[in-house]
Amino acid sequence: MAVDQQERDSYTGYLTTGHEWNGIKELNTPVPRAVYFFLALSVLFSVVYWILMPAWPLGVTYTKGLLGVDQRTTVAATLNEAAIDRSVWTRRIETEGFAAIQSDPKLMEIVRNAGRTLFGDNCAACHGHDAKGGPAYPNLTTSSWLWGGKPEDIFNTIRVGINSAHKDTRVSQMPAFGRDQMLPRADVMKVASFVYSLTHPDATTIDPKVDPKIDPKTIEAGKEIFAANCVSCHGDDAKGNPELGAPDLTDKSWIYGGSLEAIDTSIWGGRQGQMPSWEGRLSELDRKILTLYLLDKRTVTP
Ligand code: HEC
Ligand code: HEC
């Protein structure tokens, strides 16, 4: 059928387009008004948006828009707010006393979070992620401290270290009584048995035929050797001396192990643990947070 011959569909009343496919003809229906309306609306919206908001790239710059909205300034503002927030609590942790911080739950929450990260990054390699230590590295979650457990003591230990290169380092040494021939082999064994019995009271009741090393007579002899050689550092009651970093030998907090063999090895060969100084490496704030973090861990873990 020729295109110029317009044909009206008798059923709908619309003209046809003149196209025909196997007897099916296409109606020439107008686009619905709503479509034009929404098209116009979106064009209008785009134009308004371009005017108000950053939109078109112009080489090295872009159209900024009348509202001056900029994601970069928004981010900068948020960061600034966070920094102000941070400086408020860092100033408080820096200036307030240990007890005041410990009694403030909000500050302690910050201490716990920041402390966990600081400890993980700097201390966990030696003291373990849970701060419970391991052979030759003390457990920092008990109430047994080599150098005293007051906040100031712990803070200072972290600052200067133990047997470290710091000029004010804490210095300690367990002499090598056997290797340096201060005591004969048999005496080292005896005093080891005595030290072992302090944490194993039932050792005295074990039949010496079963274990001759812990014969009550051996322990008795060891006690005398202890009084003569060890009390100057570990104390008359063997409870240690925080002035000298000498550990309490009556509790179950062992640095090098509490078996008879480990104790014997400590006395025979001596011990001199080394803890780095953190003064040059961590800020005073970070060291204070770590001190509070450790004290807090101790109250959490019995
Ligand atoms: C290179 C290993 C090492 C690292 C890292 C280390 N320490 Fe130590 N720390 C030790 C050793 C070893 C001792 C025990 C020294 C001794 O036997 O006298 C110790 C002792 C301590 C003590 C004294 C414990 C007491 O009973 O008085 C504190 C507190 C301490 N460390 C805290 C920390 C903190 C906090 C960090 C991280 C900033 C840290 N340590 C990182 C090895 C380490
Ligand atoms: C000069 C002081 C000094 C004298 C004397 C001394 N000790 Fe020690 N002893 C220490 C110090 C300090 C340590 C901790 C060493 C370390 O942490 O590396 C220690 C550690 C030990 C340990 C290991 C504790 C643990 O937790 O693993 C044993 C066991 C011990 N001493 C027994 C003795 C006995 C027994 C004598 C006497 C024969 C003695 N000490 C004499 C200072 C001394």
PDB file of N, CA and C and ligand atoms in Angstrom, residues 146 172-175 177 183 191 195 226 229-230 232-234 244-247 249 253-257 263 266-267 271-273, ligand 2:
ATOM      1  N   LEU A 146      57.837  -7.733  88.844  1.00  0.00           N
ATOM      2  CA  LEU A 146      59.255  -7.705  89.192  1.00  0.00           C
ATOM      3  C   LEU A 146      59.648  -6.364  89.788  1.00  0.00           C
ATOM      4  N   SER A 172      69.113  -5.573  86.515  1.00  0.00           N
ATOM      5  CA  SER A 172      68.929  -6.733  87.384  1.00  0.00           C
ATOM      6  C   SER A 172      69.711  -7.894  86.820  1.00  0.00           C
ATOM      7  N   GLN A 173      70.115  -8.761  87.728  1.00  0.00           N
ATOM      8  CA  GLN A 173      70.789  -9.961  87.271  1.00  0.00           C
ATOM      9  C   GLN A 173      70.668 -11.057  88.315  1.00  0.00           C
ATOM     10  N   MET A 174      70.282 -12.196  87.844  1.00  0.00           N
ATOM     11  CA  MET A 174      70.303 -13.384  88.686  1.00  0.00           C
ATOM     12  C   MET A 174      71.654 -14.041  88.436  1.00  0.00           C
ATOM     13  N   PRO A 175      72.529 -14.068  89.456  1.00  0.00           N
ATOM     14  CA  PRO A 175      73.880 -14.596  89.222  1.00  0.00           C
ATOM     15  C   PRO A 175      73.860 -16.083  88.839  1.00  0.00           C
ATOM     16  N   PHE A 177      75.046 -19.080  89.802  1.00  0.00           N
ATOM     17  CA  PHE A 177      75.709 -19.672  90.973  1.00  0.00           C
ATOM     18  C   PHE A 177      76.504 -20.929  90.640  1.00  0.00           C
ATOM     19  N   LEU A 183      78.568 -21.827  93.952  1.00  0.00           N
ATOM     20  CA  LEU A 183      78.044 -22.953  94.724  1.00  0.00           C
ATOM     21  C   LEU A 183      78.411 -24.253  94.009  1.00  0.00           C
ATOM     22  N   VAL A 191      69.350 -26.158  96.896  1.00  0.00           N
ATOM     23  CA  VAL A 191      68.609 -24.899  96.998  1.00  0.00           C
ATOM     24  C   VAL A 191      67.469 -24.871  95.968  1.00  0.00           C
ATOM     25  N   VAL A 195      63.572 -24.083  96.767  1.00  0.00           N
ATOM     26  CA  VAL A 195      62.747 -23.117  96.038  1.00  0.00           C
ATOM     27  C   VAL A 195      61.503 -23.814  95.462  1.00  0.00           C
ATOM     28  N   PHE A 226      69.878 -21.117 100.877  1.00  0.00           N
ATOM     29  CA  PHE A 226      69.084 -19.960 100.440  1.00  0.00           C
ATOM     30  C   PHE A 226      69.324 -18.769 101.367  1.00  0.00           C
ATOM     31  N   ASN A 229      72.735 -17.261 100.620  1.00  0.00           N
ATOM     32  CA  ASN A 229      73.102 -16.755  99.294  1.00  0.00           C
ATOM     33  C   ASN A 229      72.025 -15.956  98.559  1.00  0.00           C
ATOM     34  N   CYS A 230      70.791 -16.126  98.959  1.00  0.00           N
ATOM     35  CA  CYS A 230      69.723 -15.642  98.084  1.00  0.00           C
ATOM     36  C   CYS A 230      68.882 -14.532  98.709  1.00  0.00           C
ATOM     37  N   SER A 232      69.507 -11.816 100.132  1.00  0.00           N
ATOM     38  CA  SER A 232      69.892 -10.430  99.886  1.00  0.00           C
ATOM     39  C   SER A 232      69.096  -9.851  98.720  1.00  0.00           C
ATOM     40  N   CYS A 233      68.756 -10.674  97.769  1.00  0.00           N
ATOM     41  CA  CYS A 233      67.936 -10.178  96.650  1.00  0.00           C
ATOM     42  C   CYS A 233      66.476 -10.616  96.758  1.00  0.00           C
ATOM     43  N   HIS A 234      66.259 -11.904  97.031  1.00  0.00           N
ATOM     44  CA  HIS A 234      64.874 -12.411  96.986  1.00  0.00           C
ATOM     45  C   HIS A 234      64.126 -12.205  98.301  1.00  0.00           C
ATOM     46  N   LEU A 244      65.112  -4.436  93.260  1.00  0.00           N
ATOM     47  CA  LEU A 244      66.183  -5.106  92.511  1.00  0.00           C
ATOM     48  C   LEU A 244      65.647  -5.917  91.333  1.00  0.00           C
ATOM     49  N   GLY A 245      64.334  -5.885  91.153  1.00  0.00           N
ATOM     50  CA  GLY A 245      63.740  -6.692  90.082  1.00  0.00           C
ATOM     51  C   GLY A 245      63.837  -8.171  90.373  1.00  0.00           C
ATOM     52  N   ALA A 246      63.987  -8.519  91.657  1.00  0.00           N
ATOM     53  CA  ALA A 246      64.108  -9.933  92.019  1.00  0.00           C
ATOM     54  C   ALA A 246      62.724 -10.520  92.233  1.00  0.00           C
ATOM     55  N   PRO A 247      62.396 -11.578  91.508  1.00  0.00           N
ATOM     56  CA  PRO A 247      61.016 -12.081  91.557  1.00  0.00           C
ATOM     57  C   PRO A 247      60.663 -12.789  92.863  1.00  0.00           C
ATOM     58  N   LEU A 249      59.491 -15.802  94.703  1.00  0.00           N
ATOM     59  CA  LEU A 249      59.656 -17.220  94.362  1.00  0.00           C
ATOM     60  C   LEU A 249      58.589 -18.082  95.031  1.00  0.00           C
ATOM     61  N   SER A 253      53.835 -17.375  89.527  1.00  0.00           N
ATOM     62  CA  SER A 253      54.194 -16.594  88.350  1.00  0.00           C
ATOM     63  C   SER A 253      55.669 -16.792  88.044  1.00  0.00           C
ATOM     64  N   TRP A 254      55.973 -17.740  87.220  1.00  0.00           N
ATOM     65  CA  TRP A 254      57.370 -17.989  86.880  1.00  0.00           C
ATOM     66  C   TRP A 254      57.704 -17.353  85.552  1.00  0.00           C
ATOM     67  N   ILE A 255      58.878 -16.760  85.462  1.00  0.00           N
ATOM     68  CA  ILE A 255      59.301 -16.239  84.160  1.00  0.00           C
ATOM     69  C   ILE A 255      59.908 -17.387  83.356  1.00  0.00           C
ATOM     70  N   TYR A 256      60.738 -18.164  84.022  1.00  0.00           N
ATOM     71  CA  TYR A 256      61.510 -19.188  83.305  1.00  0.00           C
ATOM     72  C   TYR A 256      61.011 -20.603  83.592  1.00  0.00           C
ATOM     73  N   GLY A 257      59.919 -20.709  84.326  1.00  0.00           N
ATOM     74  CA  GLY A 257      59.348 -22.034  84.584  1.00  0.00           C
ATOM     75  C   GLY A 257      59.542 -22.461  86.026  1.00  0.00           C
ATOM     76  N   ILE A 263      63.967 -24.418  87.591  1.00  0.00           N
ATOM     77  CA  ILE A 263      64.512 -23.671  88.731  1.00  0.00           C
ATOM     78  C   ILE A 263      66.013 -23.947  88.847  1.00  0.00           C
ATOM     79  N   SER A 266      67.854 -21.999  86.276  1.00  0.00           N
ATOM     80  CA  SER A 266      67.955 -20.581  86.616  1.00  0.00           C
ATOM     81  C   SER A 266      69.098 -20.351  87.599  1.00  0.00           C
ATOM     82  N   ILE A 267      69.211 -21.233  88.594  1.00  0.00           N
ATOM     83  CA  ILE A 267      70.231 -21.031  89.635  1.00  0.00           C
ATOM     84  C   ILE A 267      71.622 -21.391  89.099  1.00  0.00           C
ATOM     85  N   ARG A 271      70.237 -15.691  85.173  1.00  0.00           N
ATOM     86  CA  ARG A 271      69.256 -15.158  84.220  1.00  0.00           C
ATOM     87  C   ARG A 271      69.440 -13.652  84.142  1.00  0.00           C
ATOM     88  N   GLN A 272      69.238 -13.103  82.959  1.00  0.00           N
ATOM     89  CA  GLN A 272      69.248 -11.645  82.828  1.00  0.00           C
ATOM     90  C   GLN A 272      68.351 -11.258  81.651  1.00  0.00           C
ATOM     91  N   GLY A 273      67.076 -11.147  81.955  1.00  0.00           N
ATOM     92  CA  GLY A 273      66.118 -10.785  80.909  1.00  0.00           C
ATOM     93  C   GLY A 273      66.339  -9.361  80.441  1.00  0.00           C
TER      94      GLY A 273
HETATM   95  C1  HEC B   2      71.954 -10.256  92.988  1.00  0.00           C
HETATM   96  C2  HEC B   2      70.581 -10.551  93.300  1.00  0.00           C
HETATM   97  C3  HEC B   2      70.152 -11.993  93.294  1.00  0.00           C
HETATM   98  C4  HEC B   2      70.642 -13.019  94.049  1.00  0.00           C
HETATM   99  C5  HEC B   2      71.751 -12.980  95.062  1.00  0.00           C
HETATM  100  C6  HEC B   2      69.853 -14.168  93.706  1.00  0.00           C
HETATM  101  N1  HEC B   2      68.929 -13.869  92.762  1.00  0.00           N
HETATM  102 FE1  HEC B   2      67.618 -15.122  91.917  1.00  0.00          FE
HETATM  103  N2  HEC B   2      67.011 -13.666  90.671  1.00  0.00           N
HETATM  104  C7  HEC B   2      67.440 -12.372  90.712  1.00  0.00           C
HETATM  105  C8  HEC B   2      66.840 -11.637  89.643  1.00  0.00           C
HETATM  106  C9  HEC B   2      67.028 -10.164  89.341  1.00  0.00           C
HETATM  107  C10 HEC B   2      66.032 -12.550  88.951  1.00  0.00           C
HETATM  108  C11 HEC B   2      65.179 -12.256  87.706  1.00  0.00           C
HETATM  109  C12 HEC B   2      66.047 -12.423  86.487  1.00  0.00           C
HETATM  110  C13 HEC B   2      65.302 -12.103  85.218  1.00  0.00           C
HETATM  111  O1  HEC B   2      64.141 -11.782  85.306  1.00  0.00           O
HETATM  112  O2  HEC B   2      65.891 -12.239  84.162  1.00  0.00           O
HETATM  113  C14 HEC B   2      66.154 -13.814  89.629  1.00  0.00           C
HETATM  114  C15 HEC B   2      65.489 -14.965  89.235  1.00  0.00           C
HETATM  115  C16 HEC B   2      65.552 -16.147  89.935  1.00  0.00           C
HETATM  116  C17 HEC B   2      64.818 -17.323  89.575  1.00  0.00           C
HETATM  117  C18 HEC B   2      63.898 -17.474  88.365  1.00  0.00           C
HETATM  118  C19 HEC B   2      62.506 -17.007  88.733  1.00  0.00           C
HETATM  119  C20 HEC B   2      61.472 -17.175  87.648  1.00  0.00           C
HETATM  120  O3  HEC B   2      60.418 -16.544  87.789  1.00  0.00           O
HETATM  121  O4  HEC B   2      61.677 -17.931  86.691  1.00  0.00           O
HETATM  122  C21 HEC B   2      65.100 -18.275  90.524  1.00  0.00           C
HETATM  123  C22 HEC B   2      64.535 -19.668  90.591  1.00  0.00           C
HETATM  124  C23 HEC B   2      66.012 -17.658  91.445  1.00  0.00           C
HETATM  125  N3  HEC B   2      66.270 -16.380  91.062  1.00  0.00           N
HETATM  126  C24 HEC B   2      66.535 -18.304  92.545  1.00  0.00           C
HETATM  127  C25 HEC B   2      67.585 -17.781  93.286  1.00  0.00           C
HETATM  128  C26 HEC B   2      68.297 -18.532  94.271  1.00  0.00           C
HETATM  129  C27 HEC B   2      67.956 -19.930  94.705  1.00  0.00           C
HETATM  130  C28 HEC B   2      69.292 -17.727  94.726  1.00  0.00           C
HETATM  131  C29 HEC B   2      70.372 -18.076  95.721  1.00  0.00           C
HETATM  132  C30 HEC B   2      71.186 -19.197  95.396  1.00  0.00           C
HETATM  133  C31 HEC B   2      69.176 -16.477  94.044  1.00  0.00           C
HETATM  134  N4  HEC B   2      68.144 -16.552  93.172  1.00  0.00           N
HETATM  135  C32 HEC B   2      70.007 -15.406  94.273  1.00  0.00           C
HETATM  136  C33 HEC B   2      68.328 -11.827  91.594  1.00  0.00           C
HETATM  137  C34 HEC B   2      69.087 -12.542  92.495  1.00  0.00           C
END
